[in-house]
XYZ file of C-alpha atoms in Angstrom:
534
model
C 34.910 -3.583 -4.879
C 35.339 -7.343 -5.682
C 32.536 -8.822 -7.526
C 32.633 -11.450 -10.479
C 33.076 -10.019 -13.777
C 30.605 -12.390 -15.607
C 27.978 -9.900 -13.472
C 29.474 -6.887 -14.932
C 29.189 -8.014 -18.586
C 25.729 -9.480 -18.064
C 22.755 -7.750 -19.541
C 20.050 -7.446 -17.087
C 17.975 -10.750 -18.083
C 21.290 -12.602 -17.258
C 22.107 -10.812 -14.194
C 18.711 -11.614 -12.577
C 19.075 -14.680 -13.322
C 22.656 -15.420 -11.438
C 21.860 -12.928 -8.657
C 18.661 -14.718 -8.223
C 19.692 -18.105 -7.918
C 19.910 -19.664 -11.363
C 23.186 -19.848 -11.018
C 25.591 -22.449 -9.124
C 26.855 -21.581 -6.484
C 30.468 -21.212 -7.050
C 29.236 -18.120 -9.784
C 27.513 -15.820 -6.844
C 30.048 -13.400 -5.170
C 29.880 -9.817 -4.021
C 26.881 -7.734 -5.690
C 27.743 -5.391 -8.168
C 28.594 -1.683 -7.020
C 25.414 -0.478 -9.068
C 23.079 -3.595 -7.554
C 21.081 -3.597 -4.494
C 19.628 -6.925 -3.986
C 17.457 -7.783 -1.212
C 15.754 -11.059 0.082
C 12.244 -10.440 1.181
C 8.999 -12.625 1.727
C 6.936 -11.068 -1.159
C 4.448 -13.650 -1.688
C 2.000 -11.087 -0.381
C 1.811 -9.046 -3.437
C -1.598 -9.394 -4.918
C -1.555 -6.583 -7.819
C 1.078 -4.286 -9.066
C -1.865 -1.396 -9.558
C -1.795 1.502 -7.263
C -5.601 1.499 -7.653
C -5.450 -1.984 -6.094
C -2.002 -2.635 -4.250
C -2.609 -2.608 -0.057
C 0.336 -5.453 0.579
C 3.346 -4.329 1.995
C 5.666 -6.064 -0.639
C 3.598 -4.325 -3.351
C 3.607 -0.781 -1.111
C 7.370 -0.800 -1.378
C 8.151 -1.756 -5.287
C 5.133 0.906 -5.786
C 7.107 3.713 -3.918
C 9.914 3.001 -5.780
C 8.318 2.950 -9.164
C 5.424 5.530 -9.049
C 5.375 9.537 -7.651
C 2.791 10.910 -5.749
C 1.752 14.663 -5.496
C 3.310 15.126 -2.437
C 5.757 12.869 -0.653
C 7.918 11.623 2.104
C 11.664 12.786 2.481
C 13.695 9.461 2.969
C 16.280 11.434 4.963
C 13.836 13.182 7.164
C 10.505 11.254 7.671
C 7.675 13.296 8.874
C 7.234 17.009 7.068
C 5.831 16.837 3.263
C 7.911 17.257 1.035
C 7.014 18.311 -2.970
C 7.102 15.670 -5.418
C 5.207 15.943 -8.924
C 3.440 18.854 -7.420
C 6.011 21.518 -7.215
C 3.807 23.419 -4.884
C -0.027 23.374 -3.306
C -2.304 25.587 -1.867
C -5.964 25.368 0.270
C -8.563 27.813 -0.686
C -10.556 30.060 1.796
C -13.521 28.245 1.280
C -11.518 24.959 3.223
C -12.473 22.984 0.878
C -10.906 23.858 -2.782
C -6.841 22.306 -3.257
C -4.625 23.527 -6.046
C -1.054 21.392 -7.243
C 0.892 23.547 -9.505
C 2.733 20.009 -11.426
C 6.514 19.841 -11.471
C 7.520 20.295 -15.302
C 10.725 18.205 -15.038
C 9.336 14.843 -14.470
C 8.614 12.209 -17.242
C 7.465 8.774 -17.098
C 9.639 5.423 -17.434
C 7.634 5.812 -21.821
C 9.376 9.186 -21.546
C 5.976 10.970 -22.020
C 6.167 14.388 -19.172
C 4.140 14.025 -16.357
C 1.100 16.325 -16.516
C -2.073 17.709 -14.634
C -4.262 15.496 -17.039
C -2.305 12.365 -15.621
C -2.323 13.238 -12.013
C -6.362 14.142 -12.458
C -6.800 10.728 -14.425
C -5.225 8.831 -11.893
C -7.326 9.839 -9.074
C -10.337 9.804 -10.785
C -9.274 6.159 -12.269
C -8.802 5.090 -8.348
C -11.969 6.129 -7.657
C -13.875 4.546 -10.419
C -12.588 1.317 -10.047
C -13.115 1.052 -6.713
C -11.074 -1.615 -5.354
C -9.972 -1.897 -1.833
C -7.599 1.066 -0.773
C -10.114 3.656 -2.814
C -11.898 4.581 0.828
C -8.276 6.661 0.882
C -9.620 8.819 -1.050
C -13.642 8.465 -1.169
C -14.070 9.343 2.612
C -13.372 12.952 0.658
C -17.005 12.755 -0.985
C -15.499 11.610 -4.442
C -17.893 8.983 -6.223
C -17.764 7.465 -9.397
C -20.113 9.722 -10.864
C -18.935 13.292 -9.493
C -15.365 12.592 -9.402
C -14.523 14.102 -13.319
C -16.087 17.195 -11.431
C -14.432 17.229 -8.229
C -10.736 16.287 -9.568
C -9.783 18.548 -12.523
C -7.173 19.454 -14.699
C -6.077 22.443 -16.403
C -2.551 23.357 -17.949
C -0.360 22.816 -15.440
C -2.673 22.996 -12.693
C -4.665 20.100 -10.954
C -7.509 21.090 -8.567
C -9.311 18.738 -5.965
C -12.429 20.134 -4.149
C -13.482 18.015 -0.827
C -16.610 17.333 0.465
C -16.293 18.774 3.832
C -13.073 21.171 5.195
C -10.977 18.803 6.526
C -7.704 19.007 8.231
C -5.179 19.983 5.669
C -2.649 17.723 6.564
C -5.588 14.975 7.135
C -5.382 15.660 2.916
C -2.382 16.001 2.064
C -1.323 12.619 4.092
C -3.966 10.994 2.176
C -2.299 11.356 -0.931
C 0.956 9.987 -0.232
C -0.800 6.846 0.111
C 0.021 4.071 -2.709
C -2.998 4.885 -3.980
C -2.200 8.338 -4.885
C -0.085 7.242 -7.260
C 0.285 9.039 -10.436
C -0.100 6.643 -13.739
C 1.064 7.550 -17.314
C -2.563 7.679 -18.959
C -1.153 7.520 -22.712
C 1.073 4.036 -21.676
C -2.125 2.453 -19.780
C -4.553 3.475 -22.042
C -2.423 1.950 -25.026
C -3.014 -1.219 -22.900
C -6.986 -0.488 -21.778
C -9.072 -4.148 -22.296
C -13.098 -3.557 -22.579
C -12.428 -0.398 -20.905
C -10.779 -1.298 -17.472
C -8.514 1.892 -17.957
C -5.114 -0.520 -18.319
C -5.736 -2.429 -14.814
C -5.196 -5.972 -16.306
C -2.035 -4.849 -17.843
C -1.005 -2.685 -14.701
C -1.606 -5.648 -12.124
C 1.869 -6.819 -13.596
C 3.549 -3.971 -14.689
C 4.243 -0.128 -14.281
C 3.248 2.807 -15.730
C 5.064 5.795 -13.296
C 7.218 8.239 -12.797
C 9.314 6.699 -9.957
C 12.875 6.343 -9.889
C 12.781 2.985 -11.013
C 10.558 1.110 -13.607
C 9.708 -2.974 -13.427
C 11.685 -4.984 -15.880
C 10.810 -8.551 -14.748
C 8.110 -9.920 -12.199
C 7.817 -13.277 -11.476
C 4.947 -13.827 -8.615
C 5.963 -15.201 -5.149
C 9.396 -15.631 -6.844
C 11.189 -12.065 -7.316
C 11.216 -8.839 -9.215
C 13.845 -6.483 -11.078
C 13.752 -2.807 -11.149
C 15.403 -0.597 -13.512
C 16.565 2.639 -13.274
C 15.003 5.291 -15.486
C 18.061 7.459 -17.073
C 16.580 10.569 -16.312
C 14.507 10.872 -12.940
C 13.987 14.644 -11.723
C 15.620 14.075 -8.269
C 18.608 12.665 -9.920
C 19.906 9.356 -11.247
C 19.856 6.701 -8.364
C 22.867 5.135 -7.657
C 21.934 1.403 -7.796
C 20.893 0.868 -11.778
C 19.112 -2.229 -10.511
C 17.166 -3.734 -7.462
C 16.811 -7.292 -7.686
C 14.354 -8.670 -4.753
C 14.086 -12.086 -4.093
C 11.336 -13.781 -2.442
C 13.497 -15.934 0.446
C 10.388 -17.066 3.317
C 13.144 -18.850 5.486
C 14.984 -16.650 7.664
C 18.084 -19.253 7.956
C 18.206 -18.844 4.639
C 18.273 -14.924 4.310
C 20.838 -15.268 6.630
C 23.151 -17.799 4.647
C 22.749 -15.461 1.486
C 23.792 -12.233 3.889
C 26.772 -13.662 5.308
C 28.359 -14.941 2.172
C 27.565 -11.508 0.430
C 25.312 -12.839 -2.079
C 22.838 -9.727 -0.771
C 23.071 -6.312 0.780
C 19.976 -7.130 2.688
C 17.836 -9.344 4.696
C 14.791 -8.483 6.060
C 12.702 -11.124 7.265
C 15.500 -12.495 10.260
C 14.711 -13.806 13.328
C 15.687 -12.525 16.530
C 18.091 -15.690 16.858
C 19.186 -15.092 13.743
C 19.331 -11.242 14.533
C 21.739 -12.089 17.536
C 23.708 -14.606 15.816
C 25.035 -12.491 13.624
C 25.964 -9.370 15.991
C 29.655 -9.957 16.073
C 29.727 -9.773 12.202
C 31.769 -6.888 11.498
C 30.883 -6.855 7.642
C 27.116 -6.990 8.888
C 25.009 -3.500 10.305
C 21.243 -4.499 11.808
C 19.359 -0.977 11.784
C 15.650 -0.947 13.917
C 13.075 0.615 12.399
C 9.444 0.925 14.617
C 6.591 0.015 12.132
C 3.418 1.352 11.967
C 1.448 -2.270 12.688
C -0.267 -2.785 16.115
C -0.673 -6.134 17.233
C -3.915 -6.365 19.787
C -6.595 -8.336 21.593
C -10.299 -7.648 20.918
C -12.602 -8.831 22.819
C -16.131 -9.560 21.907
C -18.764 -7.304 23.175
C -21.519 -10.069 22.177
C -19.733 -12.374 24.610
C -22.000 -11.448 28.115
C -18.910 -12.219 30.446
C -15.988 -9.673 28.088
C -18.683 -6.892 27.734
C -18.399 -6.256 31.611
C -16.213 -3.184 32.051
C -14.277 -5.051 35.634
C -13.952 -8.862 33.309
C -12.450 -5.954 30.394
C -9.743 -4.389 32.848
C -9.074 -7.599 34.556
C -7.706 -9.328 31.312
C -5.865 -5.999 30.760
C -3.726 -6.729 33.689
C -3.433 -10.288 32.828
C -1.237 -9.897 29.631
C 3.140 -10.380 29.938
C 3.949 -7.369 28.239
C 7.167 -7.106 29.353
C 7.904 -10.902 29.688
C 6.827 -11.537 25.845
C 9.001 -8.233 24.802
C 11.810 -9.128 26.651
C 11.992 -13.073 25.771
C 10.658 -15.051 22.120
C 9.783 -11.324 20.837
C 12.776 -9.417 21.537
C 14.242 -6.870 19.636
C 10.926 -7.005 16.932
C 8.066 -5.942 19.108
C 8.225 -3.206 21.891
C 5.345 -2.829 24.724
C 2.749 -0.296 22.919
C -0.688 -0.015 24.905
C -2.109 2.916 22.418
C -4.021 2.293 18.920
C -1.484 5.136 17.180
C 2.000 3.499 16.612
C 4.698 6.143 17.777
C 5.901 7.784 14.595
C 2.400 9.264 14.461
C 0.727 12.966 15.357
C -0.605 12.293 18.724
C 0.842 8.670 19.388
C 0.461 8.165 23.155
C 3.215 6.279 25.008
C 1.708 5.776 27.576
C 1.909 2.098 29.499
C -0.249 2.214 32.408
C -1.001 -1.976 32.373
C 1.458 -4.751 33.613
C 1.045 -8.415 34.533
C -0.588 -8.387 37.862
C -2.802 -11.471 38.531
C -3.518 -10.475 42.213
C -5.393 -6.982 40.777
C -6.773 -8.963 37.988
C -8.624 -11.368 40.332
C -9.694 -9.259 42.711
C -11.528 -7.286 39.502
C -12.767 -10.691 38.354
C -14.029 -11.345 42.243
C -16.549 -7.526 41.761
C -17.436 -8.628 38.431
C -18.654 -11.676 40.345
C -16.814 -13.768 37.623
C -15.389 -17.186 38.155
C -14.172 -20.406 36.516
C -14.381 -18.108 33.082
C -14.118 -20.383 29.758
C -12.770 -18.534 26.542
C -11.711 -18.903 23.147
C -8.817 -17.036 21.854
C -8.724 -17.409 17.854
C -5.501 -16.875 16.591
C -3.539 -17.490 13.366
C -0.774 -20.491 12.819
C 1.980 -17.790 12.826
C 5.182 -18.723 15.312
C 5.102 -14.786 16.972
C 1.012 -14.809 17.327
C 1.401 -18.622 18.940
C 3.954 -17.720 21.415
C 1.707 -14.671 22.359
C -1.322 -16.648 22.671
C 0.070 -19.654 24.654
C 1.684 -16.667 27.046
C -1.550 -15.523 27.376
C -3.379 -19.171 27.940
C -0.656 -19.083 30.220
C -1.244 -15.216 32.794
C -5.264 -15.591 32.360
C -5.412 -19.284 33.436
C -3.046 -17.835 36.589
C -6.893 -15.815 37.418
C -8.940 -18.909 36.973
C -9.878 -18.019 33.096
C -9.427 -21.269 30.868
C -8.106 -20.547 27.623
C -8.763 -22.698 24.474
C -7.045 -21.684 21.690
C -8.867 -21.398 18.609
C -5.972 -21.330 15.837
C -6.657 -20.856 12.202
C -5.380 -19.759 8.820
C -4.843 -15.900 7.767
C -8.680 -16.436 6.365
C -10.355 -18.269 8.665
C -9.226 -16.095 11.683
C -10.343 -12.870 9.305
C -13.396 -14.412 8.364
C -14.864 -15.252 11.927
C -13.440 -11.751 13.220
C -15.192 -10.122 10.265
C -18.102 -12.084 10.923
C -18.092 -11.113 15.024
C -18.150 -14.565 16.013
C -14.881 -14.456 17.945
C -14.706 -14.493 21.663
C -11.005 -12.855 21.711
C -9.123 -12.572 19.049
C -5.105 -12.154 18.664
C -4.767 -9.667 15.632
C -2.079 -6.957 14.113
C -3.453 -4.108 12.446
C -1.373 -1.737 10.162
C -2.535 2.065 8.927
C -3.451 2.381 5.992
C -2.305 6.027 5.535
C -0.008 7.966 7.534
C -2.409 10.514 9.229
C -3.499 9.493 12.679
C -7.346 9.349 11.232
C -6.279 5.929 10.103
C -6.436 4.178 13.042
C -8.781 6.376 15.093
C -11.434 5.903 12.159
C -11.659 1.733 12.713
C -10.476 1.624 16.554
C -12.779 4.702 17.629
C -15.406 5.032 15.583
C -18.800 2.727 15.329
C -21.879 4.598 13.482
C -24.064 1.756 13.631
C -23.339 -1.049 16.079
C -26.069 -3.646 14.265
C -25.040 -6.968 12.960
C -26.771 -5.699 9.688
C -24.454 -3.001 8.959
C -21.665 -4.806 7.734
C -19.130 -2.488 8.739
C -16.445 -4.685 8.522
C -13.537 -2.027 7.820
C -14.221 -0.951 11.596
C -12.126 -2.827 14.122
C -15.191 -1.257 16.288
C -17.801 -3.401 14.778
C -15.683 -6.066 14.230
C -15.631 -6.400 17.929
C -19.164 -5.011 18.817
C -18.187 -2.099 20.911
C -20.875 0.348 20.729
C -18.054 3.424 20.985
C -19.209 5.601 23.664
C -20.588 9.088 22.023
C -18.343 11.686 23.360
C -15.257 9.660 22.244
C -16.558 9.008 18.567
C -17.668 12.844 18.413
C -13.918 13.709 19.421
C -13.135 11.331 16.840
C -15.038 12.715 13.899
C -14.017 16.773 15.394
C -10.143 15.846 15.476
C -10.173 15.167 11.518
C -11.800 18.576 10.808
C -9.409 20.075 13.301
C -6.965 22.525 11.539
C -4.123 23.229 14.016
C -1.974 20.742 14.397
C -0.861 20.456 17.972
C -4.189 21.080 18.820
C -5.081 17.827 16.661
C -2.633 16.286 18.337
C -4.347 16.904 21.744
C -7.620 15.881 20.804
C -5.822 12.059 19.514
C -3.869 11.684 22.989
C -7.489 12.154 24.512
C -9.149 10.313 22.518
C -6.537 7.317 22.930
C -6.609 7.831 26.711
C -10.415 7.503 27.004
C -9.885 4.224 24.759
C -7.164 2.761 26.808
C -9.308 3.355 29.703
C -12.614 2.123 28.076
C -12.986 -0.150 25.434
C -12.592 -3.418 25.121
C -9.354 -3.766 22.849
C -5.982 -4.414 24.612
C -3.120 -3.044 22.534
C 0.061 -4.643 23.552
C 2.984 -4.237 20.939
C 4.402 -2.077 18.284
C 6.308 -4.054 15.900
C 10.472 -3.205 14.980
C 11.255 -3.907 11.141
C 15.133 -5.626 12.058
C 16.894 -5.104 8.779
C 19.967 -7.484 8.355
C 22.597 -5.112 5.710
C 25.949 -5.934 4.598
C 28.180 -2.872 6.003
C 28.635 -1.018 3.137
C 25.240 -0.307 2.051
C 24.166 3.107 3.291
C 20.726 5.257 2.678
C 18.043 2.605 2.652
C 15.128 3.209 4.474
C 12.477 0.914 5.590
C 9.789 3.595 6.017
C 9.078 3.979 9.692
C 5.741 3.881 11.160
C 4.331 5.929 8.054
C 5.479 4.587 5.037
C 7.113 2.161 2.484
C 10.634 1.323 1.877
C 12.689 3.319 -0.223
C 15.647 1.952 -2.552
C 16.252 5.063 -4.683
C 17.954 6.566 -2.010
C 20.738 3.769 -1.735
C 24.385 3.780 -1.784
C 27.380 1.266 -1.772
């Protein structure tokens, strides 16, 4: 391959600086053969901790950086694969998990990898309690009983549960980001009034990953390093170099003229205009986010089961999917993205105004006023103004109600929306991750605060028999019976409550030919660079 030789001389520092943009222009040219680099939108990344990270730019330089206990198989997403636990077994009693740890594996200090880490880790996430710990808390863990429940000895970590959940309901659970497993010695050495290293760690990395972080410069880009010895073998790119590049036009400028291997925040225009491209590949990948209407159960008029269904036949799935959102969202009327145990793919609504009206004329319902709050995004505008557009067809005026990422979250949060235009991404790749917040509603009062429950959020007092499938299905061992009990409990919702799922979103990533083996994820996880060749 071609590329300039002051790149193949340059020390790291120097490299990230010309493949970054330092440089004039005349100095980029092909990447290296050893050099992924990838423009991205980033600015999402809040902290580089697994304890903490729950951004999708952080998920993916976390999965490239740090192992879990068990993991994902790039190749072949879906079936568990080992990764610092070499092998795992469940206990009679349902409730008692053994890891027998891997004893090839080091960290990016070159200290091994041990049972003490991986039981320090979890306990760490537990203790300090920031955002994603529910992951692993909804197994009874607590700050005070976690040194009991998550222990180490020689080469053998054991987790007891509170209850005998589904095994896989676990074991899914732990590939999270926040399963992680930290080098103790490295982020103790860094520990400030006893915060267990998670100043330090909020910038840098302290794993066992294929990659370590060399540079990190916020909203702006990061460098990973390989590690010379990683136990699945040395990756083939030394270095990923990720830029933070918000404008699409621009991704696709720096793509064409091979300054990176890939784009992925393109347009669909920008997706098309580059189809004849013969030194450019687009690959699809179906993501795991949701993007729905909720509509609020406080609101007399939307908690009427005929005004609920009537609206559901008032949406342009097909006409959005086929027009401004082609190629990057696909009709998806279920609350499990496909990808996961017991999706449903099912679409039994379509735009028909004549059916919605005459369900709006039962209801006794006419000349309907509504907000729809929505954030200033360019997809989530074109929805909503398509929507303005089918419900005002039925004689319901539409105001749109648009807002920043915060101020639409806070008044959903707060149930003071009439219908809101959200997306809503699983936090774990086990189907319990979506059921638990779509599905499930303990307590329906504005006093408790459950504001992690898309069910509360929206005021749905979840119907008793649904929630009780709910809470059975995550205890269920078998898994095609578990299965089962999620496409029922997803058809009763579809049917029922008042949430209108319309699309699954498609990751479009924009590579230059060559570039083989990366992988975005899919519905369940992060994106993977250690598997990437040139």
């Amino acid at each position: 391959m071609i590329f300039n030789p002051l790149l193949r001389k340059a020390g790291p520092a120097v490299m990230a600086a010309l493949l970054l943009g330092a440089a004039p222009q005349a100095m980029m040219a092909e990447t290296p053969a050893d050099t992924l680099v990838i423009a991205d939108a980033i600015d999402d990344i809040v902290s580089l901790d697994p304890a903490e990270a729950f951004e999708w730019s952080g998920s993916d330089l976390l999965n490239n950086t740090y192992d879990t206990l068990v993991e994902l198989d790039p190749s072949n997403l879906g079936p568990l694969v080992p990764g610092l636990a070499e092998s795992w077994e469940l206990a009679d009693d349902g409730v008692t998990y053994t890891f027998k740890m891997r004893s090839d594996a080091k960290f990016a200090s070159g200290n091994p990898v041990t049972a003490e880490d991986a039981a320090w880790s979890l306990q760490r996430a537990v203790k300090l309690d920031k955002t994603p710990s529910f992951i692993l808390t909804q197994f009874g863990f607590t700050p005070e009983n976690v040194e009991e429940k998550i222990t180490a000895e020689g080469d053998t970590l054991t987790i007891v549960t509170d209850q005998p959940y589904a095994p896989s309901f676990f074991y899914n659970c732990l590939t999270a980001t926040i399963g992680s497993i930290v080098d103790k010695q490295t982020a103790m050495e860094h520990e400030t009034d006893g915060d267990m290293g998670y100043e330090w760690l909020k910038t840098n990395t302290a794993g066992s990953g294929a990659y370590y972080l060399r540079t990190y410069k916020p909203a702006d880009s990061y460098v990973l390093e390989a590690k010379e010895e990683y136990w699945r073998g040395t990756p083939a790119m030394k270095r990923v170099f990720v830029r933070h590049v918000p404008e699409p036009a621009t991704e696709r400028l720096l793509l064409e003229k091979g300054d990176i291997d890939i784009a992925r925040k393109l347009t669909p225009v920008d997706i098309e205009g580059i189809g004849g491209n013969e030194d450019l590949k687009v690959e699809d990948t179906e993501k795991g986010q949701i993007m729905y209407l909720a509509l609020n159960q406080k609101v007399e008029p939307l908690a009427d089961p005929k005004v609920i269904e009537a609206i559901k036949y008032l949406v342009d799935y097909e006409g959005m999917a086929s027009t401004f959102l082609k190629g990057q969202y696909e009709v998806h009327q279920a609350f499990l993205p496909n990808g996961f145990l017991g999706a449903l793919s099912d679409t039994p609504y379509s735009l028909d105004v004549e059916k919605a009206k005459a369900l709006l004329a039962e209801a006794g319902v006419s000349d309907l006023s509504l907000t729809l709050t929505v954030r200033n995004n360019q997809d989530r505008m074109e929805m909503a103004q398509s929507l303005q557009n089918t419900l005002g067809q039925a004689g319901i005026n539409v105001e749109l109600k648009v807002g920043t990422g915060k101020e639409v979250l806070g008044e959903y949060r707060a149930r003071e929306h009439q219908i809101a235009l959200e997306g809503w991404g699983p936090d774990y790749p086990d189907p319990h991750t979506n059921a638990d917040t779509f599905a499930r509603n303990p307590d329906n009062s504005d006093e408790a605060q459950l504001t992690g429950l898309l069910a509360w959020r929206t005021a749905w007092a979840v119907p008793k028999d649904i929630q009780d499938e709910v809470d059975a299905a995550v205890l269920e061992k078998d898994s095609d019976t578990r299965a089962e009990m999620y496409l029922d409990i997803q058809r009763k919702h579809q049917a029922q409550s008042p949430f209108i799922p319309m699309f699954q979103v498609i990751q479009q990533n924009a590579l230059r030919a060559n570039v083989e083996g990366f992988n975005a994820g899919g519905s369940i996880h992060s994106a993977f660079y250690w598997s990437v060749t040139k």
